[in-house]
Structures are given as C-alpha cells and as structure tokens.
Short mmCIF file of C-alpha atoms in Angstrom, two decimals:
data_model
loop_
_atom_site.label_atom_id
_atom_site.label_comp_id
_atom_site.label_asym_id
_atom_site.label_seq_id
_atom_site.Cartn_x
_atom_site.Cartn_y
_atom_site.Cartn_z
CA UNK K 1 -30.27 -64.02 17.40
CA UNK K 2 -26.81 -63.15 15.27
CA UNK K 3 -25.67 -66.00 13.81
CA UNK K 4 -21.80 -66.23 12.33
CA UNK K 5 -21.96 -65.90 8.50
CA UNK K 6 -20.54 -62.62 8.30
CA UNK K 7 -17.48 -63.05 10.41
CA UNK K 8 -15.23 -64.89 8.04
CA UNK K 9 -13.01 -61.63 7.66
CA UNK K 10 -9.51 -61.68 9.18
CA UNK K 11 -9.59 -60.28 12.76
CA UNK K 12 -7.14 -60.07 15.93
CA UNK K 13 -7.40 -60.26 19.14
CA UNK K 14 -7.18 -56.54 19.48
CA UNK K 15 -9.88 -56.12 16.89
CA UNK K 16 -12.45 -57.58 19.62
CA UNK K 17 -11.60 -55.02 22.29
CA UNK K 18 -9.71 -56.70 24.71
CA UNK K 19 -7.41 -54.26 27.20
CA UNK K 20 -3.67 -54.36 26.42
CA UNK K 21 -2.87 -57.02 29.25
CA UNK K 22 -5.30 -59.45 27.52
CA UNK K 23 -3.99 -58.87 24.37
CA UNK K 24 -0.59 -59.67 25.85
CA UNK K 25 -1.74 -62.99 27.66
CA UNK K 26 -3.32 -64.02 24.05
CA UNK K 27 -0.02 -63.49 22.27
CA UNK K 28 1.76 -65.11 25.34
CA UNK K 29 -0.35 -68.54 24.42
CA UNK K 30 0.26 -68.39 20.40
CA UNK K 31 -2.92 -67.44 20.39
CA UNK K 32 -3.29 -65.38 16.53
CA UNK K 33 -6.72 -65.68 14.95
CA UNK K 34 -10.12 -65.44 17.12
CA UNK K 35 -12.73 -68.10 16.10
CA UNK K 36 -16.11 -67.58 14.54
CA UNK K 37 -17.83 -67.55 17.96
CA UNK K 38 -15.03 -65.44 20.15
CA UNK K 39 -15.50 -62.94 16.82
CA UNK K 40 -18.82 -62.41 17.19
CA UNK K 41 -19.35 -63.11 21.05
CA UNK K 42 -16.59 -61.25 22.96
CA UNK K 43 -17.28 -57.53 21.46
CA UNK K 44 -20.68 -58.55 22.51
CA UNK K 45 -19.63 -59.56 26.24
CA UNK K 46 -17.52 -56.73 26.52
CA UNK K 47 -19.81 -54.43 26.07
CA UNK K 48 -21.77 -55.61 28.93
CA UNK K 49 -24.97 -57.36 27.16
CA UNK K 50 -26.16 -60.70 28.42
CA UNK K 51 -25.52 -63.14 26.18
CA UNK K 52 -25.79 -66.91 24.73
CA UNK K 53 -23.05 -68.76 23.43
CA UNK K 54 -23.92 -71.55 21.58
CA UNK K 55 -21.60 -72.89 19.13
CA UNK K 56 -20.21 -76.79 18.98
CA UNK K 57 -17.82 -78.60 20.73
CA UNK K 58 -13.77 -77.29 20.37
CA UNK K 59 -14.76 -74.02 19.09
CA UNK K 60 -13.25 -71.88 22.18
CA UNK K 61 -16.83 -71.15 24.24
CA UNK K 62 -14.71 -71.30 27.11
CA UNK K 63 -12.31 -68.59 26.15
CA UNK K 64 -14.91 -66.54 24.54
CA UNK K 65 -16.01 -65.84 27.86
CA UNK K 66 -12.90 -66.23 30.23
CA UNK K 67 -11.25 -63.75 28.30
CA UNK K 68 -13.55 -61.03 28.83
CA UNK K 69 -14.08 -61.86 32.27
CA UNK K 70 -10.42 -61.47 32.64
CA UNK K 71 -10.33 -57.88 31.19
CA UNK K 72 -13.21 -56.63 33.09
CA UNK K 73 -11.54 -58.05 36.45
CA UNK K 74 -8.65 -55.94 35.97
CA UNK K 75 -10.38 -52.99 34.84
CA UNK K 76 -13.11 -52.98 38.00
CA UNK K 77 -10.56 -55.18 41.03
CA UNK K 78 -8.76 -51.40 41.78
CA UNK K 79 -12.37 -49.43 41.82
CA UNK K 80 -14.04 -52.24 44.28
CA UNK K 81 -14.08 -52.13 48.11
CA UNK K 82 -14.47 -55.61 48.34
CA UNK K 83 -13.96 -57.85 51.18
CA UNK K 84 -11.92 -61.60 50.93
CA UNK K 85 -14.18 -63.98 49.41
CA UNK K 86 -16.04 -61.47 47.60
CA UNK K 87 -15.42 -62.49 43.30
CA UNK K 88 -16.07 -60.14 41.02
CA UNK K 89 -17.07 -63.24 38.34
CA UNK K 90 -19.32 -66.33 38.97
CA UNK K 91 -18.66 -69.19 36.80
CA UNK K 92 -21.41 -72.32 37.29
CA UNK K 93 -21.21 -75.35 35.81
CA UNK K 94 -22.22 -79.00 36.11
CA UNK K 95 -20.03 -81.12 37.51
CA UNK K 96 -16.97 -81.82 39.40
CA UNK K 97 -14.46 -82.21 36.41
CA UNK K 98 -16.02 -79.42 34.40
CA UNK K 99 -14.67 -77.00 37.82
CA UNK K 100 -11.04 -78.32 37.63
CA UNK K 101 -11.20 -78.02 33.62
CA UNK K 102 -12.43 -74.49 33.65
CA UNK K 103 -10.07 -73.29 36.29
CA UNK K 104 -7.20 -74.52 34.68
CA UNK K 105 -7.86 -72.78 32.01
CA UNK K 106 -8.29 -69.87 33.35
CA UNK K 107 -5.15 -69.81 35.78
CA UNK K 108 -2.85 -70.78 32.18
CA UNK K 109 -4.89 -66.91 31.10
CA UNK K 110 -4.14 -65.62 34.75
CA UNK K 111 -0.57 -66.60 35.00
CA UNK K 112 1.55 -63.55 35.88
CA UNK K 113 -1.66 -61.45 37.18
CA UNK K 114 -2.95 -60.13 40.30
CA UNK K 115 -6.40 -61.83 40.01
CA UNK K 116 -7.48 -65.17 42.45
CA UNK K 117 -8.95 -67.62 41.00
CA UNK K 118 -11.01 -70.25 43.74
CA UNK K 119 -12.43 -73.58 42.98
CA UNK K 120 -15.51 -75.32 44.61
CA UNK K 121 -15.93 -78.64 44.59
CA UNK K 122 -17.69 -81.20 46.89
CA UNK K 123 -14.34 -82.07 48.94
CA UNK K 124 -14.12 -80.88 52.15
CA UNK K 125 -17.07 -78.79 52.44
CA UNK K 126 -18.18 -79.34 55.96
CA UNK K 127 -14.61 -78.49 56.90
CA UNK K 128 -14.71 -75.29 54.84
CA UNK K 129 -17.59 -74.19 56.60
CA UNK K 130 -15.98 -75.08 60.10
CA UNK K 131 -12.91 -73.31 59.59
CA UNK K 132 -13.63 -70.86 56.83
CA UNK K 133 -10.80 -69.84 54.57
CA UNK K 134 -10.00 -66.24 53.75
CA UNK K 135 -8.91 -65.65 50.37
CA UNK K 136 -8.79 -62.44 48.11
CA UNK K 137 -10.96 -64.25 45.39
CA UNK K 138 -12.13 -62.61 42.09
CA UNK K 139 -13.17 -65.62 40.09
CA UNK K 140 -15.20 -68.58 41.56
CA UNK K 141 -15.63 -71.33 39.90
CA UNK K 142 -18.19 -74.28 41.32
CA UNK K 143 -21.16 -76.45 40.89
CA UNK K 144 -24.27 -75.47 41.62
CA UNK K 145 -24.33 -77.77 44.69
CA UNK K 146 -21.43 -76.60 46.53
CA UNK K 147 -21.76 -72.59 45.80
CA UNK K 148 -25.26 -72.61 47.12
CA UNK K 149 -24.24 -74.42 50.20
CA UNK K 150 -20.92 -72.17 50.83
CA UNK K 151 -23.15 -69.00 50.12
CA UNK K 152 -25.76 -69.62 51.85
CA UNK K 153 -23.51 -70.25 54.99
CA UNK K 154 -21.37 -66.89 54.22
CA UNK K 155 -18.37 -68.57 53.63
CA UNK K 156 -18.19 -66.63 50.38
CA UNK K 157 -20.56 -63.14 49.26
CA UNK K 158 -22.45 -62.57 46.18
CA UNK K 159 -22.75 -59.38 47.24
CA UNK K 160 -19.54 -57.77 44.35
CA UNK K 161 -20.83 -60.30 41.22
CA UNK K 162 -20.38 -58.28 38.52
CA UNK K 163 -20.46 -61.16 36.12
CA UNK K 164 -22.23 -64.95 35.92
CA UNK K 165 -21.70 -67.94 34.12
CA UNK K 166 -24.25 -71.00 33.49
CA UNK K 167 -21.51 -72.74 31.22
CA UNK K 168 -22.66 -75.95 29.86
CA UNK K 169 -25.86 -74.27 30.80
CA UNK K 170 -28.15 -77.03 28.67
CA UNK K 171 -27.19 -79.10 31.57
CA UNK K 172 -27.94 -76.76 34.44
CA UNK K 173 -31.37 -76.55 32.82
CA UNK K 174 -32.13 -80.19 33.78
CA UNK K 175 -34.59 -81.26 36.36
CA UNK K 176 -31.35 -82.21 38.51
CA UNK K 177 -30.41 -78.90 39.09
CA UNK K 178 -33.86 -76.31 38.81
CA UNK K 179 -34.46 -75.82 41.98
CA UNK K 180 -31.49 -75.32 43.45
CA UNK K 181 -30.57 -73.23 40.41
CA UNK K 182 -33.70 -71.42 40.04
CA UNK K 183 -33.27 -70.26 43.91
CA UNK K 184 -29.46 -69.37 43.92
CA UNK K 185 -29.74 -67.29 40.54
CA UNK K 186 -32.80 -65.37 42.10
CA UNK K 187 -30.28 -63.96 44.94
CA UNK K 188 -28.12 -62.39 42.08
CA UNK K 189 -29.12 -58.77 40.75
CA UNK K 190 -28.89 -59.17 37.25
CA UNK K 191 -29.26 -56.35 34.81
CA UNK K 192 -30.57 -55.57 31.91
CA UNK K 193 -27.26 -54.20 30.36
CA UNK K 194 -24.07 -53.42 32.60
CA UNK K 195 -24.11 -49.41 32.33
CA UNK K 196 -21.28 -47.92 30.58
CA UNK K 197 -21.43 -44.36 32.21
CA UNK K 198 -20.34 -46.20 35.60
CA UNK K 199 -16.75 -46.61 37.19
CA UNK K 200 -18.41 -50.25 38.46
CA UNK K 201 -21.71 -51.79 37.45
CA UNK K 202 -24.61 -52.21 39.88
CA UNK K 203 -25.71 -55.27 38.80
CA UNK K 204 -24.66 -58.40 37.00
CA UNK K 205 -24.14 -59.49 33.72
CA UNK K 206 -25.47 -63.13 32.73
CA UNK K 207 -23.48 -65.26 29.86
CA UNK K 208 -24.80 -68.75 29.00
CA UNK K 209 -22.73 -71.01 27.10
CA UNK K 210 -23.60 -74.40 25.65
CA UNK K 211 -23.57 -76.30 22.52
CA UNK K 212 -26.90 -77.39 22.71
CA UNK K 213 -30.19 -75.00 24.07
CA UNK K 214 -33.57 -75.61 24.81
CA UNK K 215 -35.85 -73.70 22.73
CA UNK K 216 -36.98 -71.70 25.51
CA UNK K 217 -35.08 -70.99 28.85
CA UNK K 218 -36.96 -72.22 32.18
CA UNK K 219 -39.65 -70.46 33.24
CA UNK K 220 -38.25 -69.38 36.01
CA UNK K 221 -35.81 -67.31 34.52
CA UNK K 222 -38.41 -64.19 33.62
CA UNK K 223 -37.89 -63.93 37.44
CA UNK K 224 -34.93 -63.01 37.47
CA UNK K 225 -33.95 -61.45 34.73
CA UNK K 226 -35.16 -59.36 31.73
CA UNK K 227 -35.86 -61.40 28.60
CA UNK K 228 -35.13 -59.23 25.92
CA UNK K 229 -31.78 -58.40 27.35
CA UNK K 230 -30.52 -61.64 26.31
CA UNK K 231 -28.33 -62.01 22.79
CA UNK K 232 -28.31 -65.39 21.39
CA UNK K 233 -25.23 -65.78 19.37
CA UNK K 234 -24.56 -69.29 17.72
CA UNK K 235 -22.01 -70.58 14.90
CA UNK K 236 -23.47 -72.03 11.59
CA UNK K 237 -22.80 -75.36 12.15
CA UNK K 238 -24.09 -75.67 15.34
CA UNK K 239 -27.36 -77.91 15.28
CA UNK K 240 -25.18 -80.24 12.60
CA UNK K 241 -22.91 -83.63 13.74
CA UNK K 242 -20.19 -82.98 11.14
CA UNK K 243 -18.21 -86.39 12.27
CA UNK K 244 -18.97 -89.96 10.73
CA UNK K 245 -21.52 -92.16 12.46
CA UNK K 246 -21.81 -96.14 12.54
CA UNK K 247 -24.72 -97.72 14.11
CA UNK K 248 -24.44 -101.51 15.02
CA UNK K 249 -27.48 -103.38 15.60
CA UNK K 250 -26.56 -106.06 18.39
CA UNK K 251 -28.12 -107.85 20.73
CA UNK K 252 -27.27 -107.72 24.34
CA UNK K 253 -25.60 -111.06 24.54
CA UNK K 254 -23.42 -109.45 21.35
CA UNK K 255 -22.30 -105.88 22.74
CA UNK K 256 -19.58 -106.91 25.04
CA UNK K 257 -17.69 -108.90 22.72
CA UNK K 258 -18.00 -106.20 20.33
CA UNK K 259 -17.19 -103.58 22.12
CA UNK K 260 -13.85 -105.45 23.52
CA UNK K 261 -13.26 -106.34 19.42
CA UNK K 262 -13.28 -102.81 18.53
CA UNK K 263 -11.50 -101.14 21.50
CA UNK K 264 -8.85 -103.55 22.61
CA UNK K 265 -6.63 -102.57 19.04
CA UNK K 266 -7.61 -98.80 19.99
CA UNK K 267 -6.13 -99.26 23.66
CA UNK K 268 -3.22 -100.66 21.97
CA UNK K 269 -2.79 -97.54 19.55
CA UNK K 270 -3.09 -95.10 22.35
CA UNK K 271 -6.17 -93.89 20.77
CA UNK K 272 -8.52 -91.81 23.26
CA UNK K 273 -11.79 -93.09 23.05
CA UNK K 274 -14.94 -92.93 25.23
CA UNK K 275 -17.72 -95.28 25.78
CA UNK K 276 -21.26 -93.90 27.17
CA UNK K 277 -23.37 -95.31 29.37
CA UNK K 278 -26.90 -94.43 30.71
CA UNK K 279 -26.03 -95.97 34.19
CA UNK K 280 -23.24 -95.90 36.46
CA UNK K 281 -24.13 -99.52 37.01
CA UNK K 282 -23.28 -100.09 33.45
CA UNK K 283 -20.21 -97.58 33.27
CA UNK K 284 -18.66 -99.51 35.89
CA UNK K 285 -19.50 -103.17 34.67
CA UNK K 286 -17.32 -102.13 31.35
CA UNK K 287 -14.24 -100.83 32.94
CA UNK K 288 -14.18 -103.55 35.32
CA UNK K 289 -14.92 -106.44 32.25
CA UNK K 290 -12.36 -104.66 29.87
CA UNK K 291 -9.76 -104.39 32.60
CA UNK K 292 -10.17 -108.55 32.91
CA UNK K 293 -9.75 -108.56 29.17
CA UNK K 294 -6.48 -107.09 29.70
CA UNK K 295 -7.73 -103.22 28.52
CA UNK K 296 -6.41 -100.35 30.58
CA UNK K 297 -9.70 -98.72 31.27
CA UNK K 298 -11.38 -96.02 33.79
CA UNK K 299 -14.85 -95.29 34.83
CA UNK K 300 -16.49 -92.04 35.28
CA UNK K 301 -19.09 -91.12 37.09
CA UNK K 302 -21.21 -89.10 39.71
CA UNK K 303 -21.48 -91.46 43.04
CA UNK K 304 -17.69 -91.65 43.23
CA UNK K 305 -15.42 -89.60 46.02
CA UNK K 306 -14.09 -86.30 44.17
CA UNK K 307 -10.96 -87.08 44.82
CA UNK K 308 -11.46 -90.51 42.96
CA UNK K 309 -13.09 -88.95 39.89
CA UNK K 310 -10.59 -86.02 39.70
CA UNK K 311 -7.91 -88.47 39.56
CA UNK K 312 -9.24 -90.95 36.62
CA UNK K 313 -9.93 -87.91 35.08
CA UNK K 314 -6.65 -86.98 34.63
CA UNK K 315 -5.39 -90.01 34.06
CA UNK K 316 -7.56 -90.06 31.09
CA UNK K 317 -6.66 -86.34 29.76
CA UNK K 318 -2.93 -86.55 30.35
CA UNK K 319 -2.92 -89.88 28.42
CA UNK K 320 -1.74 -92.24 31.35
CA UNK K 321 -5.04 -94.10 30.45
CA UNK K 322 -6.80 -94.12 26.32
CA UNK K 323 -10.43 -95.48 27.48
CA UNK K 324 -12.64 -93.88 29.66
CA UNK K 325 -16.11 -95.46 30.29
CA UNK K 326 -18.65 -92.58 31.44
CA UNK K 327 -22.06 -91.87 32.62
CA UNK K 328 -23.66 -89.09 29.58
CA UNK K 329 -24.37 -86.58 32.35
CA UNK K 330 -20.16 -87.28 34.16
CA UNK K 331 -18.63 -86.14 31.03
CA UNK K 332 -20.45 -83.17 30.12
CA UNK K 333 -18.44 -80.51 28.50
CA UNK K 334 -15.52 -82.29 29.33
CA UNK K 335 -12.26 -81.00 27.42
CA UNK K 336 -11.62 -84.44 24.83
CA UNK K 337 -9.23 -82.26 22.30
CA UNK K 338 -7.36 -85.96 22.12
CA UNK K 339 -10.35 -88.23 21.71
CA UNK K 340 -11.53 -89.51 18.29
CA UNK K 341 -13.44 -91.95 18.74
CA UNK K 342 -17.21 -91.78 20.69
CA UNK K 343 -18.77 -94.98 21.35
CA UNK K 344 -22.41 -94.69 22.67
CA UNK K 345 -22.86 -98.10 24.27
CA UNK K 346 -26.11 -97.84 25.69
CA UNK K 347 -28.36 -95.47 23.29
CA UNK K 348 -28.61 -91.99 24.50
CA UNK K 349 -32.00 -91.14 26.24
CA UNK K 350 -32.42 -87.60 24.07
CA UNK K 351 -31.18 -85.62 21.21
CA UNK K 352 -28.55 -83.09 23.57
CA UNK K 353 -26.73 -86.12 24.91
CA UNK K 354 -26.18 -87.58 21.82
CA UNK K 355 -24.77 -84.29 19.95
CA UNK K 356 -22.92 -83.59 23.12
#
C-alpha cells in the first residue's frame, strides 16, 4: 500500500515519465500540475505493475490511467501485428453513461493521434453481431455485459490486450456483475509485471480504479491473477466525506413537499443537483411529480433504452436540465464537476453508495 503524504513536492507532467507526445497532449489541455494520485500512480502504471487507484471523487483517476494507456499505445501500435478489432487496452466499467464519459475523455487526449478509440454499449448489439464492423481499434471501452457478449461471438479479440481496466471497479465487484466478470477476466492472461526487456509484453497489465474498495478483492480473482503483484495506491483523504452533511428526519407523507421546497429555488438558480433513489420506481415517481410542480427534471436509470438514458444524460451534464433524479447504482462514477448539491432521498442501502 503507498499512500500520498510524500508527494506534495512540485512535479510536471514530464517528471512522471510520460513520452514526448503525451507530454504535448497535456500541455495542449492547460494541463500544468499532476495531482496527488496521477503523482504517485502513473510512474507506477508506466512501469508496468498492476495497480489500485483509489483516491476520491474529482481527483483525476480517470486520467491517471488514460494517460498512460495512451503512451504505451503509441509506443507498442507500430511493434504489433494485430488484426482490426484487436485493442491493445481494455477499459471496463459499469454502466452505460460511465462508457460515453470515459471515451470522451479519452478522444479530447486522442485528438490529433493515430490511435481508435471504440465504444460498447447495449445499442445495437444483435445487429453488430449480424453484420460485424471492422475497425482498426486500440482502445475499447464497454460494460461488462456487452464486451462479453461481442467477444465471445468474435466480433472483437482479446487476443493483443496488453492493458485492462475495472474502473469504478467497487461496482464491478457487486453480485450484479461476478459472474459474468469473474468468467470474462479469466480469458485474459494477466501478468505478474509487464516485462521491460520486451519490444511488446506477453501478457496484460491489470489497473483498478475506484474511490471506494472492498477490503479484500473477490475470491475469484487469485484465479486469475497473482496477488502480490497488485500495488494499492490511495490519496489521504480518501475514506473521509470532506463536504457538509444535513440529515432531515421526515416522514413519508413529509418528503415530497420537502424535497420540492428545497429544489424548486435550486432549479431556478441553475444549480446542478441530484436526488438518489434506491428504486427506479421511486426515481421515476420524482421526476414525473417535480415536472407537475413546474421543475425541469430527468430520471436516470438502468431499465431505460440507451439511447433514452444517453440523452437525459447529457441534457443533465451540458446544463440543458439542473436536476437529475437517479437510481445509486445509474450514476456511478458519473462525471458531476457542476453539481453541488447531493440529495439522498431514499437512505442509501451501504456505506460505498453513500460516499460515492
């Protein structure tokens, strides 16, 4: 385990050896100072150890790993014989808008570089499989769901995976995803360090990122990889909830007209805020009862049409909409750089959901 409380010296990009062309991409976004956790974390990824990310929410766990990714894609995409839909980097995560969040971020890195970047989701899957497109892909980016499927049927190879990422990987752990999980990952080679004396590595390299781990990985993961190989490296601050918290004892007669007293002036302010559910019954019943009360409102959450949840989704991030009523497991890890205000209308069911 490394923890972060010797990394408060001032450090560059080029300090954490990234390649040239990353360092340019960095300065290209404005990009100056690393944070705690890209400090300590991408030397570590770079040099080809599997590692654990954990560090809090808006920290850059995303970029702590994308960027290295990035500069080992260039380095290894001339040396591999590689087929089309054969990626060189496997990023997993939980849901739907987690896959179009990633990706964009990584095609705003990728701009102006010869690397392909493909998204999975659930749309059009049966179609993909059907008529299978050919693309020259070196990062893949899907939920569990959809990858397995699209493997499994060839439509795209594991065969090249040099790297893997379980990214909001406290949520891949649940019950919801193990076995499908637990399957797919055991039809990766992973390694127990990528060797350095090789043009190409062998085998893959695992990076888990979360803000929130279980004290022990599932057990099926001494399967498939070697234990000791992983590197757990987490911020300071990261098992702390360093915003203010209110608690309102209500009844349930009380919480709707409550919850419309306290949000309507928000709506009115522009102010992002999200409301959590435990049910998609209940996310649903809110957007619908605060639309009738006049509040612009959207609901999130996992039995809707992709196409349906992309869209809210982005009406919520690009500000069209300010309230977004969500399911705990629909908006995990989502990117909510522009929401202040976290309203937990239904109590969470455990500790994770509630930090996430």
């Amino acid at each position: 385990n490394v923890d972060d409380t010797d990394t408060d010296e001032k450090m560059t990009f080029a300090d954490l050896g990234l390649g040239p062309e990353v360092q340019q991409i960095v300065q290209r976004l404005g990009l100056t100072e690393p944070t705690k956790i890209q400090k300590k974390a991408i030397p570590n990824i770079i040099s080809g150890t599997n590692t654990i990310i954990q560090a809090e929410t808006g920290t850059g766990k995303t970029f702590t790993y994308l960027l290295p990714i990035i500069n080992q894609v260039l380095k290894w995409k001339p040396q591999l014989d590689r087929r089309p839909n054969t990626p060189i980097a496997l990023i997993l995560v939980p849901t739907r808008e987690l896959v179009l969040q990633v990706a964009t971020e990584a095609k705003k890195l990728c701009n102006g570089l010869d690397i392909g970047i493909k998204t999975l989701i659930s749309a059009h899957t049966k179609k993909m499989i059907q008529n299978p497109p050919v693309d020259d892909v070196d990062i893949l980016i899907g939920t569990v769901g959809i990858t397995s499927k699209l493997t499994t049927n060839r439509i795209y190879s594991l065969r090249q995976v040099r790297h893997t990422v379980l990214d909001e990987a406290h949520a891949l752990f649940d019950e919801t995803f193990e076995l499908k999980l637990s399957i797919f990952l055991e039809r990766i080679n992973f390694g127990y360090r990528q060797a350095q004396l090789r043009k190409t590595h062998c085998s893959s390299q695992l990076t888990m990122a979360s803000a929130t781990m279980p004290e022990e990985l599932p057990a099926y993961f001494s399967k498939i990889i070697d234990m000791p190989s992983l590197v757990k490296i987490q911020t300071e601050n990261v098992h702390k909830v360093l915003v203010p918290q209110k608690f309102w004892r209500l009844g349930p007669d009380q919480k709707p007209h409550a919850l419309l007293r306290f949000v309507k002036p928000r709506a009115l302010r522009k102010e992002g805020t999200i409301i959590f559910s435990n049910s998609t019954a209940t996310a649903d019943w809110i957007s619908i009862f605060l639309k009738e009360m006049n509040v612009n409102a959207v609901a999130l959450s996992g039995d809707q049409p992709t196409e349906i949840r992309r869209n809210m989704y982005w009406d919520f991030r690009n500000g069209k909409v300010h309230i977004l009523s969500a399911t705990n497991s629909s908006a995990r890890g989502l990117d909510t750089i522009t929401v202040d205000c976290i309203i937990n209308y239904d109590f969470p069911m455990d500790t994770a959901d509630y930090i996430h």
